[in-house]
Coordinates of C-alpha atoms in Angstrom, one line a residue:
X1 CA 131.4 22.8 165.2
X2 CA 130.1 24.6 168.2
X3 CA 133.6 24.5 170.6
X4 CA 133.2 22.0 173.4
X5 CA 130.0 20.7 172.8
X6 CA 130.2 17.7 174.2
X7 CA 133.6 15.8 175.4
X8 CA 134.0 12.1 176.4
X9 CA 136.0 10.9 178.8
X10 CA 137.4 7.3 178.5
X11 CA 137.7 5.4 181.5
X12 CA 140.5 2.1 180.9
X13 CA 139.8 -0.7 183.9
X14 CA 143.6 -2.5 183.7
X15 CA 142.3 -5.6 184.8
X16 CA 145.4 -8.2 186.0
X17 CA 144.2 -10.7 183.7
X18 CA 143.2 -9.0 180.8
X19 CA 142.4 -4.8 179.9
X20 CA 139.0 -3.5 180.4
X21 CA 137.7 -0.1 179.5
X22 CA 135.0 1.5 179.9
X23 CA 133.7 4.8 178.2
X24 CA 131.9 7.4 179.6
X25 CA 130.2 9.8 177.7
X26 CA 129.1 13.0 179.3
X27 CA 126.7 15.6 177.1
X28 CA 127.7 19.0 177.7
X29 CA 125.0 20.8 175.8
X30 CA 122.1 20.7 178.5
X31 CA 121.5 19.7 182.0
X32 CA 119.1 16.6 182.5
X33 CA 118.3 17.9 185.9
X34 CA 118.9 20.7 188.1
X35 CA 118.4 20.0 192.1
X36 CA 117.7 22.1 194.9
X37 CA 121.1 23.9 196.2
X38 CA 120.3 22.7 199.8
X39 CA 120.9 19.2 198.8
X40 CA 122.4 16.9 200.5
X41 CA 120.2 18.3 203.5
X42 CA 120.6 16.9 207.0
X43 CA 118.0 15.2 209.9
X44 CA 117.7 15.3 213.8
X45 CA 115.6 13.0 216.0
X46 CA 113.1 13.4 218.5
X47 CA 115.3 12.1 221.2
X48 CA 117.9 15.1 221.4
X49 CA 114.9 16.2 223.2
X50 CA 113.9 13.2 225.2
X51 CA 118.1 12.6 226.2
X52 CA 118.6 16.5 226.5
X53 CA 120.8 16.8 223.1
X54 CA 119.3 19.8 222.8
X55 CA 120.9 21.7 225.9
X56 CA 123.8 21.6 224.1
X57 CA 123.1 22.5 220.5
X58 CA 124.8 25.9 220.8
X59 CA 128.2 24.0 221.0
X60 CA 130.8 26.2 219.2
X61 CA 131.9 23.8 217.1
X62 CA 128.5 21.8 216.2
X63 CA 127.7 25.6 214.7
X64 CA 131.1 25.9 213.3
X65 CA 130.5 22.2 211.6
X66 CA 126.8 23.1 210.6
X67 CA 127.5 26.4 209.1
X68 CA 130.5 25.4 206.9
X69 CA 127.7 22.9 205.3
X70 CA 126.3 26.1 203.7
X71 CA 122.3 26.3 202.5
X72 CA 120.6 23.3 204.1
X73 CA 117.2 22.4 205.6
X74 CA 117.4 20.3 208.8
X75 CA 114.5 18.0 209.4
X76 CA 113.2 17.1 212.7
X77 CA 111.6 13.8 212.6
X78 CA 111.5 10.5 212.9
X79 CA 109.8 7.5 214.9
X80 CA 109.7 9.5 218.0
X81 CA 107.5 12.5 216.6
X82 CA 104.0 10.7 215.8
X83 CA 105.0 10.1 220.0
X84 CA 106.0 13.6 221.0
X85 CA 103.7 16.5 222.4
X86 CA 104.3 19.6 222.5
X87 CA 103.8 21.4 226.1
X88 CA 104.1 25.2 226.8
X89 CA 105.7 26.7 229.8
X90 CA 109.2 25.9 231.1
X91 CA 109.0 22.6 233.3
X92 CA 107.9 20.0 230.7
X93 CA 110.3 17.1 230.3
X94 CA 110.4 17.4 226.8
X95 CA 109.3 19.5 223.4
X96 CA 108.6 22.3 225.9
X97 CA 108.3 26.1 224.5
X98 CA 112.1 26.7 225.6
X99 CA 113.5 23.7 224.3
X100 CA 111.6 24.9 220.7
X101 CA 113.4 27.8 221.2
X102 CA 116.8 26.2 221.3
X103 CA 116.4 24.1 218.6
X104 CA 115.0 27.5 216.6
X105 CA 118.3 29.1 217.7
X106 CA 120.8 26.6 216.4
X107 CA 119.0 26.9 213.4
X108 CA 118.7 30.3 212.8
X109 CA 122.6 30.6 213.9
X110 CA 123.5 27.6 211.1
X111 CA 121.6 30.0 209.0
X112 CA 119.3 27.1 207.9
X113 CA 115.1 26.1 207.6
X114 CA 113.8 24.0 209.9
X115 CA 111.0 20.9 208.9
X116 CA 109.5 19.9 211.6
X117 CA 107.9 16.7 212.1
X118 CA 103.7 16.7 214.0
X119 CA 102.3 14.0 215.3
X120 CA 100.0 12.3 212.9
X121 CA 98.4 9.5 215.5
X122 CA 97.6 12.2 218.0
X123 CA 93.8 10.8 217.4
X124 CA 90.4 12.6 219.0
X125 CA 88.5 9.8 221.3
X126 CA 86.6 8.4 218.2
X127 CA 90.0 7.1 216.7
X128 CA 89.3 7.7 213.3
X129 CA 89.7 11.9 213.0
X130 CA 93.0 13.4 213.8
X131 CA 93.6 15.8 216.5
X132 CA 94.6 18.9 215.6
X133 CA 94.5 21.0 219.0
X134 CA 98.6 20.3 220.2
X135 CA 99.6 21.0 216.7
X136 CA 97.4 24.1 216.8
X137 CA 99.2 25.2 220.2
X138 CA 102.6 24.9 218.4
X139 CA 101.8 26.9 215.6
X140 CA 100.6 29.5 217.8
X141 CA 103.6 29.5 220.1
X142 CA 106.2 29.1 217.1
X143 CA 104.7 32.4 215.4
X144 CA 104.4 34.1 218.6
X145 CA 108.2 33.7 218.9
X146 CA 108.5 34.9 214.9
X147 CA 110.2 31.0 214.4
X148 CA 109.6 30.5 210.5
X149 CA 109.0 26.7 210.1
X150 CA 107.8 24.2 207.4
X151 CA 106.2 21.0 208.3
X152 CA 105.3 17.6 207.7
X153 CA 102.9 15.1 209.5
X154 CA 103.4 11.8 210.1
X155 CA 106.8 9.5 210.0
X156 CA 106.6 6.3 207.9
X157 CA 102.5 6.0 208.0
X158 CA 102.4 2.9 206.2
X159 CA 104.6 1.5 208.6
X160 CA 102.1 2.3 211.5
X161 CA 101.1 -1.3 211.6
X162 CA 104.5 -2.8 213.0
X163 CA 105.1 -0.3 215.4
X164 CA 102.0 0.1 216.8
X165 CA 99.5 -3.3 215.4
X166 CA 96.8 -0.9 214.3
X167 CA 96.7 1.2 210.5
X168 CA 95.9 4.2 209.5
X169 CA 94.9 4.4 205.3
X170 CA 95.6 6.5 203.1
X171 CA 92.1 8.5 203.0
X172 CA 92.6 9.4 207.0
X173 CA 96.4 10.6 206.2
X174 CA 95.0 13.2 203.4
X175 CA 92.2 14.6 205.5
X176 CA 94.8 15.1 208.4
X177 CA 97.0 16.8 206.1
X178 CA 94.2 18.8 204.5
X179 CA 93.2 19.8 208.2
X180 CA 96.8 20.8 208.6
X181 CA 96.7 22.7 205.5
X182 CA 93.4 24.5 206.4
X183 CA 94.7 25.6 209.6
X184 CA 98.4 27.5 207.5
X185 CA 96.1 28.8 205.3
X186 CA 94.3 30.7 208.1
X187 CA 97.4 32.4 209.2
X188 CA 98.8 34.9 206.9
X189 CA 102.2 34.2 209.6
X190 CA 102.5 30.8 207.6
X191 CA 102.3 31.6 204.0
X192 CA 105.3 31.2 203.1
X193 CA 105.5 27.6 205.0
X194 CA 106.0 24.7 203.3
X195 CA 103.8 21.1 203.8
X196 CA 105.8 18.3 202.9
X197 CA 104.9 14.1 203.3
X198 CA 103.6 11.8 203.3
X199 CA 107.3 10.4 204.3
X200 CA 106.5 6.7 203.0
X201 CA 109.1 4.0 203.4
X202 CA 110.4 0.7 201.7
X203 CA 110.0 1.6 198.5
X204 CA 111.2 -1.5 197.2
X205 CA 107.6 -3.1 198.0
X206 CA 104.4 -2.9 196.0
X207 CA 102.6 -2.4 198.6
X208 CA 104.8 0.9 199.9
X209 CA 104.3 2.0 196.1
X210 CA 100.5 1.6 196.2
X211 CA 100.5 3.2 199.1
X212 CA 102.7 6.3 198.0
X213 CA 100.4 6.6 194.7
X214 CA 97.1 6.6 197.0
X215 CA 98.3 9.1 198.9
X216 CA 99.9 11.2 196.5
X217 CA 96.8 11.1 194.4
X218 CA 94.6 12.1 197.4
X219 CA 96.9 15.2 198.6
X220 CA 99.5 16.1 196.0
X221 CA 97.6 19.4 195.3
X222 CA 98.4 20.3 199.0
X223 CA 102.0 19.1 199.5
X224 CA 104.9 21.3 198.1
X225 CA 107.5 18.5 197.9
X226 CA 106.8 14.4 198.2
X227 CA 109.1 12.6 200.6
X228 CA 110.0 9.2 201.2
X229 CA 112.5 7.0 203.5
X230 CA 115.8 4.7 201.9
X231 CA 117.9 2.8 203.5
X232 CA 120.1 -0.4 202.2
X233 CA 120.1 -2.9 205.2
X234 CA 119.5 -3.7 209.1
X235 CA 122.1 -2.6 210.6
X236 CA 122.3 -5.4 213.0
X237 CA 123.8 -7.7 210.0
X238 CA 125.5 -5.5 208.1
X239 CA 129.0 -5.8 207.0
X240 CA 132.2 -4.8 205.5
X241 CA 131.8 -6.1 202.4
X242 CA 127.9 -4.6 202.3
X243 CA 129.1 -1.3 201.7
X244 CA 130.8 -1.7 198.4
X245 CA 128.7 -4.4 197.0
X246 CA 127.6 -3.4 193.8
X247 CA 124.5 -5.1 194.0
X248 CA 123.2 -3.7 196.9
X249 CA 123.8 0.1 195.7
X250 CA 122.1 -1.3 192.7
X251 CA 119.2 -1.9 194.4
X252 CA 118.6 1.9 195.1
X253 CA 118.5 2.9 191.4
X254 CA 114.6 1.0 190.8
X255 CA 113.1 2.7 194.0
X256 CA 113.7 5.8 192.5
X257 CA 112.0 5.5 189.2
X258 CA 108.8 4.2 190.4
X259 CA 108.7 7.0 193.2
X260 CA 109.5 9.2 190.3
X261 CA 107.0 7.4 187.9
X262 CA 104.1 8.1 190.5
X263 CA 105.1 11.6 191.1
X264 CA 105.4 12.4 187.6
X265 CA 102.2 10.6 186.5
X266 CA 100.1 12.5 189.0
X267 CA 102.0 15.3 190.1
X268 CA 104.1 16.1 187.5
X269 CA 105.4 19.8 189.0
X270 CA 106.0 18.3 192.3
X271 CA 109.7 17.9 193.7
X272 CA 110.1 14.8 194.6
X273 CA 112.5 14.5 198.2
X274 CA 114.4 11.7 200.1
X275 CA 113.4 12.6 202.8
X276 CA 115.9 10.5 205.4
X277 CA 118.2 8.0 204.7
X278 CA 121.5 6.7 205.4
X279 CA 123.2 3.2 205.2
X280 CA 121.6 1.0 207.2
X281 CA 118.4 1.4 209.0
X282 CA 118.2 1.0 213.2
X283 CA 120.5 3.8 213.8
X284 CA 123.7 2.5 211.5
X285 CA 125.4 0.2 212.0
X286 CA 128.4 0.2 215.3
X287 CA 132.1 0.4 213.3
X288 CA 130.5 1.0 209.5
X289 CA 127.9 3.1 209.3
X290 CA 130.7 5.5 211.2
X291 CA 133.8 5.1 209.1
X292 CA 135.4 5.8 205.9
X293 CA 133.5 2.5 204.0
X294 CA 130.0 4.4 204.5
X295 CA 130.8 6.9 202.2
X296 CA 130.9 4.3 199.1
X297 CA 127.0 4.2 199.6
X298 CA 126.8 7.9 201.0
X299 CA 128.5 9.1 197.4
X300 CA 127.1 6.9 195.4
X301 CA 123.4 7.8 196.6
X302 CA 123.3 11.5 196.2
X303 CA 125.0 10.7 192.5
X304 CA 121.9 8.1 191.4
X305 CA 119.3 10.8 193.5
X306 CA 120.5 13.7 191.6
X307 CA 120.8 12.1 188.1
X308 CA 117.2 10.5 188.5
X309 CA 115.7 13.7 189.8
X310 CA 115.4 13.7 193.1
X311 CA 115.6 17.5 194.4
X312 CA 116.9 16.8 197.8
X313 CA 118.6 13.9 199.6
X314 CA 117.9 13.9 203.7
X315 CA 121.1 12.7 205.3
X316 CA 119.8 10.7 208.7
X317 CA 121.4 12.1 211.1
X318 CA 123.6 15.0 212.0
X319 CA 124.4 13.9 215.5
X320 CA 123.1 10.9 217.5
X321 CA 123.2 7.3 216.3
X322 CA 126.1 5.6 214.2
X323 CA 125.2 7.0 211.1
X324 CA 125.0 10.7 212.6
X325 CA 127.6 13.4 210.2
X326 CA 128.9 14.1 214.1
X327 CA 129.8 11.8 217.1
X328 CA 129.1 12.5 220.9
X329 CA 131.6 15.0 220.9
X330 CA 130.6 16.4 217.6
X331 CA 133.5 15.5 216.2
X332 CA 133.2 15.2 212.3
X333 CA 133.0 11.3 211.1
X334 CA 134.3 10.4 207.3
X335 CA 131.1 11.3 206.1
X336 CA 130.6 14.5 207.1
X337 CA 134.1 16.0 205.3
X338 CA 132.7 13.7 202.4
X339 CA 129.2 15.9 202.3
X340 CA 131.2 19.3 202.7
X341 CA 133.9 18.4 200.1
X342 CA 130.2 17.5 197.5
X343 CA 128.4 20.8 198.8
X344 CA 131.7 22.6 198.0
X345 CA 132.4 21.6 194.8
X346 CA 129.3 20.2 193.5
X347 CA 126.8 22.3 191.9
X348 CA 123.2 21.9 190.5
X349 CA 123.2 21.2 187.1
X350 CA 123.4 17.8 186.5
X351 CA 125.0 16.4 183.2
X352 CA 123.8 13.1 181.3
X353 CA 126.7 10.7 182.0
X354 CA 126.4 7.3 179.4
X355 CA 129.0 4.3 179.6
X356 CA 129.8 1.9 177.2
X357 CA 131.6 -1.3 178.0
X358 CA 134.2 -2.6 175.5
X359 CA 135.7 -5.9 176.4
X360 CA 133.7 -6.1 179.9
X361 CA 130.8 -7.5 181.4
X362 CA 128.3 -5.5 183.6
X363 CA 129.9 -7.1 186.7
X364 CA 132.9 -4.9 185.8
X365 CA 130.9 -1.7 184.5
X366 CA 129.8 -1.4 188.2
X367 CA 133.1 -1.3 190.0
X368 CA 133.6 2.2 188.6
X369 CA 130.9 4.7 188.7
X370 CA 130.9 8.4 187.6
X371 CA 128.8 11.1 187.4
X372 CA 129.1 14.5 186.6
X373 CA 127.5 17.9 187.4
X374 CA 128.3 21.9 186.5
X375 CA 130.9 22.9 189.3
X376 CA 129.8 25.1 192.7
X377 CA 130.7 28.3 191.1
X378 CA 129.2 30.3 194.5
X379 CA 131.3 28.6 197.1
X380 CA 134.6 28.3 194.6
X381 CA 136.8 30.1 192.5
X382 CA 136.2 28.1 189.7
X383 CA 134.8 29.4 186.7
X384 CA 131.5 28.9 185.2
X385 CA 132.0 26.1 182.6
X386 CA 133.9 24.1 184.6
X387 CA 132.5 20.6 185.2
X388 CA 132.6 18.5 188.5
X389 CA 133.3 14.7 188.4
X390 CA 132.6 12.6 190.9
X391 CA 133.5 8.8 191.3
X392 CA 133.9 5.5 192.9
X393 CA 136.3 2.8 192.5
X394 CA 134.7 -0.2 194.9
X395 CA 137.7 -2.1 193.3
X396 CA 140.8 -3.3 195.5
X397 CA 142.7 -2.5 192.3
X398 CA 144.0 0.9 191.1
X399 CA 142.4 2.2 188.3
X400 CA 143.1 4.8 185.3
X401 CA 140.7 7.7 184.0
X402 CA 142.1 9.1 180.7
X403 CA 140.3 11.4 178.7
X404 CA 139.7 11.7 174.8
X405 CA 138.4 14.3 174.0
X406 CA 135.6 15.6 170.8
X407 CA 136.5 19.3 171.0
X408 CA 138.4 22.1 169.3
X409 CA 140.1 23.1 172.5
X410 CA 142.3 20.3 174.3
X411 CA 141.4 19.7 178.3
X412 CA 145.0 20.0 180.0
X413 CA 145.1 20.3 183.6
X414 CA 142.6 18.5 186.3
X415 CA 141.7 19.6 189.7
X416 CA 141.6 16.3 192.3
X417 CA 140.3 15.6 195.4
X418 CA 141.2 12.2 195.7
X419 CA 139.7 10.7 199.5
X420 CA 140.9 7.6 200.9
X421 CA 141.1 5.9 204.2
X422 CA 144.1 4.7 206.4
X423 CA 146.0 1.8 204.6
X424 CA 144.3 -1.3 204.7
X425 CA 141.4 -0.7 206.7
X426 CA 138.7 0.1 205.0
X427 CA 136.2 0.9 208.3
X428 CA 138.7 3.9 209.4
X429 CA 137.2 6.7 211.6
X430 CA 139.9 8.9 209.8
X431 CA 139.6 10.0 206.2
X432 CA 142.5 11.5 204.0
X433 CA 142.4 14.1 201.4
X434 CA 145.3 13.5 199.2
X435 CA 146.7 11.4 201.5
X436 CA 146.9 14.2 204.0
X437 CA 144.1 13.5 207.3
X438 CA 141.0 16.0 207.4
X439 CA 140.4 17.8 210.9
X440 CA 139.5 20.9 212.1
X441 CA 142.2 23.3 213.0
X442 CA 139.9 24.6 216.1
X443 CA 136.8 24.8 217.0
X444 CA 136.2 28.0 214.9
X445 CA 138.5 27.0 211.9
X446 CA 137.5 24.4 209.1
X447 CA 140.6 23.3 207.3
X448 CA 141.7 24.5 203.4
X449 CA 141.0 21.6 200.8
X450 CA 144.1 21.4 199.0
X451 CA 143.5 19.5 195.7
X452 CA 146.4 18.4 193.5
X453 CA 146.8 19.9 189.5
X454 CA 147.2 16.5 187.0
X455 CA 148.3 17.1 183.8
X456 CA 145.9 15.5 181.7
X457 CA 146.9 15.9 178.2
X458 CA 148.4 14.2 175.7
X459 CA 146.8 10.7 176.5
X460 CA 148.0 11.3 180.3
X461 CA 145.9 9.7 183.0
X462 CA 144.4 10.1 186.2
X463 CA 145.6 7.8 188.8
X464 CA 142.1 6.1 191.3
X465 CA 143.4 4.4 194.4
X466 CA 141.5 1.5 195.1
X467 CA 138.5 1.4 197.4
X468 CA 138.6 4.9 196.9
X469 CA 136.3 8.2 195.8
X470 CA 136.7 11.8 194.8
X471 CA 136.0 14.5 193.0
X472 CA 137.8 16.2 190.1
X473 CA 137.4 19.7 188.7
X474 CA 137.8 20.2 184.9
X475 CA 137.9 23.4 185.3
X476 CA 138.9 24.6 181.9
X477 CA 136.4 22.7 180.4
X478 CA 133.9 25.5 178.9
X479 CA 130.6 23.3 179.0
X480 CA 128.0 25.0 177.1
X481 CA 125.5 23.6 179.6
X482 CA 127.7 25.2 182.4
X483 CA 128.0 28.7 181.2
X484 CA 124.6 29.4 181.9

């Protein structure tokens, strides 16, 4: 028997009225998947122009908070840019050269790639062909400043209708992008720039999936990744109770196999983005999409993305809205220490997690999820081997995590990092690692993650506050799939 082959992990629900257990099984031979390391990557709108956000993108801290996030992308998009222009000189109210240049120098300080988002119904007077001459003026002025971008063209296209009552098809999208293409491939500046789209939204129509298969079989040999837009609700009606509801997350998990499907059908090489998302749609939602319970969806997203195959998840926003990482004063919301403490100890590899109910219905299974990936050996100490676990509990009842294990070498200590919110109120704009509040020390000093040691043998368990989540390190664990 090859040592540590595989291990399972049993997972006991004490349920008041009766016990429920669940057993997860997690492979250790292979990895299913392995993502992009810049996932979960982050967004910015068009309006930190338009409101003059920009001015003040070379805050100390926002640079502190954005470098501490490690490799990302940052995407600049959204509704705004199939509105925006880009205008040289210095006395432009917005996207002006200068203002290109500060967004360029945030970036470059973060130590991050910039997508930016071109404006697809920028039309020529026939209203049919699209206009390529401001895009061509930006490209010029980006390389004659040496800004390295990537870029995509068009936000939501087949939504184009109810914002602006007329349609553009899928044909006039591909010659666009072709056009875009054309003009890259005449610059040997932007060879190594990647063209990414068509950014398609509701995925949970047939009519948004025809539309993403049309396009993706008219320009996939062009793109270098295929993006689309998620989001769970309007955030007008959303509430507590929406952001633990089971059946709502659920609804997530079908979107991504027929994107998937689509992709792999046509484009089988392609990576396969989500390009921006968040909660709930309409800027988040005021008191939720800002607190401690938006981290239930938040968690449990990049876990279904990454073990369905989706390279990178697009985090709408950084700053600006309710569901921005970052408020006004770009102070960190829950969120954002959620997506450092995942970027830290999450790594690529992603392990194939099975579960198997015993005395429990599928309303039950889903109170509990888990997944599993090798740990972030480059931004920890821990050593290669060592798997990452990362779960919910949507329950308002403790639960246990206990561990039997099909190896030669018993597991005995577990790393935790155990996130909950202040006691009782579930849409808290404080979060608490091992009961202990996470802050920045200064404005040039993110604070130490100190996880707890658990003694996890002998049948001992793991203790899972309810309506809580976390990570835990095995760090002794020796997955052949990790070793790698």
């Amino acid at each position: 028997m090859e040592l540590l082959r595989r291990f399972v992990i049993a997972l006991n629900l004490l349920v008041i009225t009766c016990g429920k257990e669940i057993r997860i099984s997690i492979n250790g031979t292979e990895a299913i998947y392995i993502i992009d390391k810049k996932s979960p990557s982050v967004t910015l709108g068009m309006g930190i122009f338009k409101y003059g956000i920009i001015k003040y993108m070379n805050n100390t801290k926002l640079l502190t908070l954005a470098k501490a996030l490690g490799p990302s992308y940052v995407r600049m998009g959204g509704t705004k840019s199939d509105h925006s222009r880009f205008v040289p000189g210095n006395f432009a109210r917005q996207s002006r050269g200068s203002e290109f240049d500060d967004l360029m120098s945030f970036v470059n300080c973060a130590n991050w790639e910039l997508i930016f988002g071109l404006n697809l119904l920028n039309k020529k007077n026939d209203n049919t062909e699209w206009n390529s001459t401001n895009t061509v003026q930006l490209l010029n002025y980006a390389k004659s400043q040496k800004h390295l971008v990537n870029w995509e063209l068009g936000n939501e296209p087949n939504s184009y209708y109810h914002h602006t009552g007329f349609s553009v098809t899928p044909r006039e999208i591909a010659n666009a992008f072709f056009q875009l293409n054309k003009i890259m491939e005449s610059d040997t500046w932007w060879k190594q720039s990647q063209l990414i789209g068509p950014d398609a939204n509701s995925m949970f129509k047939t009519s948004s999936l025809k539309f993403l298969k049309t396009v993706v079989h008219y320009m996939g040999s062009i793109l270098n990744a295929v993006t689309f837009h998620q989001y769970y609700m309007d955030s007008r009606v959303a509430t507590v109770y929406n952001f633990t509801d089971p059946a709502l997350l659920d609804e997530l998990l079908p979107q991504l196999k027929h994107v998937k499907e689509i992709v792999n059908r046509q484009s089988p090489d392609l990576p396969v983005w989500i390009g921006e998302t968040s909660s709930s749609y309409g800027g988040g939602a005021k008191g939720l999409s800002n607190t401690y319970v938006a981290g239930f969806m938040w968690l449990d997203k990049l876990g279904l993305s990454a073990s369905n195959g989706i390279d990178i998840v697009f985090r709408q926003t950084l700053v600006e809205g309710n569901y921005a990482l970052l408020d006004d004063n770009f102070d960190p919301r829950p969120d954002y220490w959620l997506t450092l403490l995942y970027k830290t100890l999450v790594g690529t590899r992603i392990l194939n997690v099975t579960k198997t109910v015993v005395g429990a219905t599928s309303k039950h299974h889903t109170k509990v999820r888990i997944y599993a990936h090798c740990t972030n050996t480059e931004r920890t100490t821990y050593p290669a081997g060592s798997v990452t676990l990362y779960y919910l509990n949507l329950s308002t009842s403790r639960k246990k995590l206990s561990f039997a294990q099909q190896s030669e070498q018993n597991l005995t200590i577990a790393v935790t990092y155990i996130l909950t919110s202040t006691p009782g109120v579930l849409n808290s704009s404080d979060i608490y690692l091992n009961n202990k509040k996470l802050q920045m020390v200064d404005i040039h000093t993110m604070p130490t993650f100190n996880p707890r040691q658990v003694n996890i043998g002998a049948g001992k368990k793991i203790n899972l506050p309810p309506s809580s989540f976390g990570f835990i390190v095995l760090k002794d664990s020796k997955i052949r799939a990790c070793l790698r």
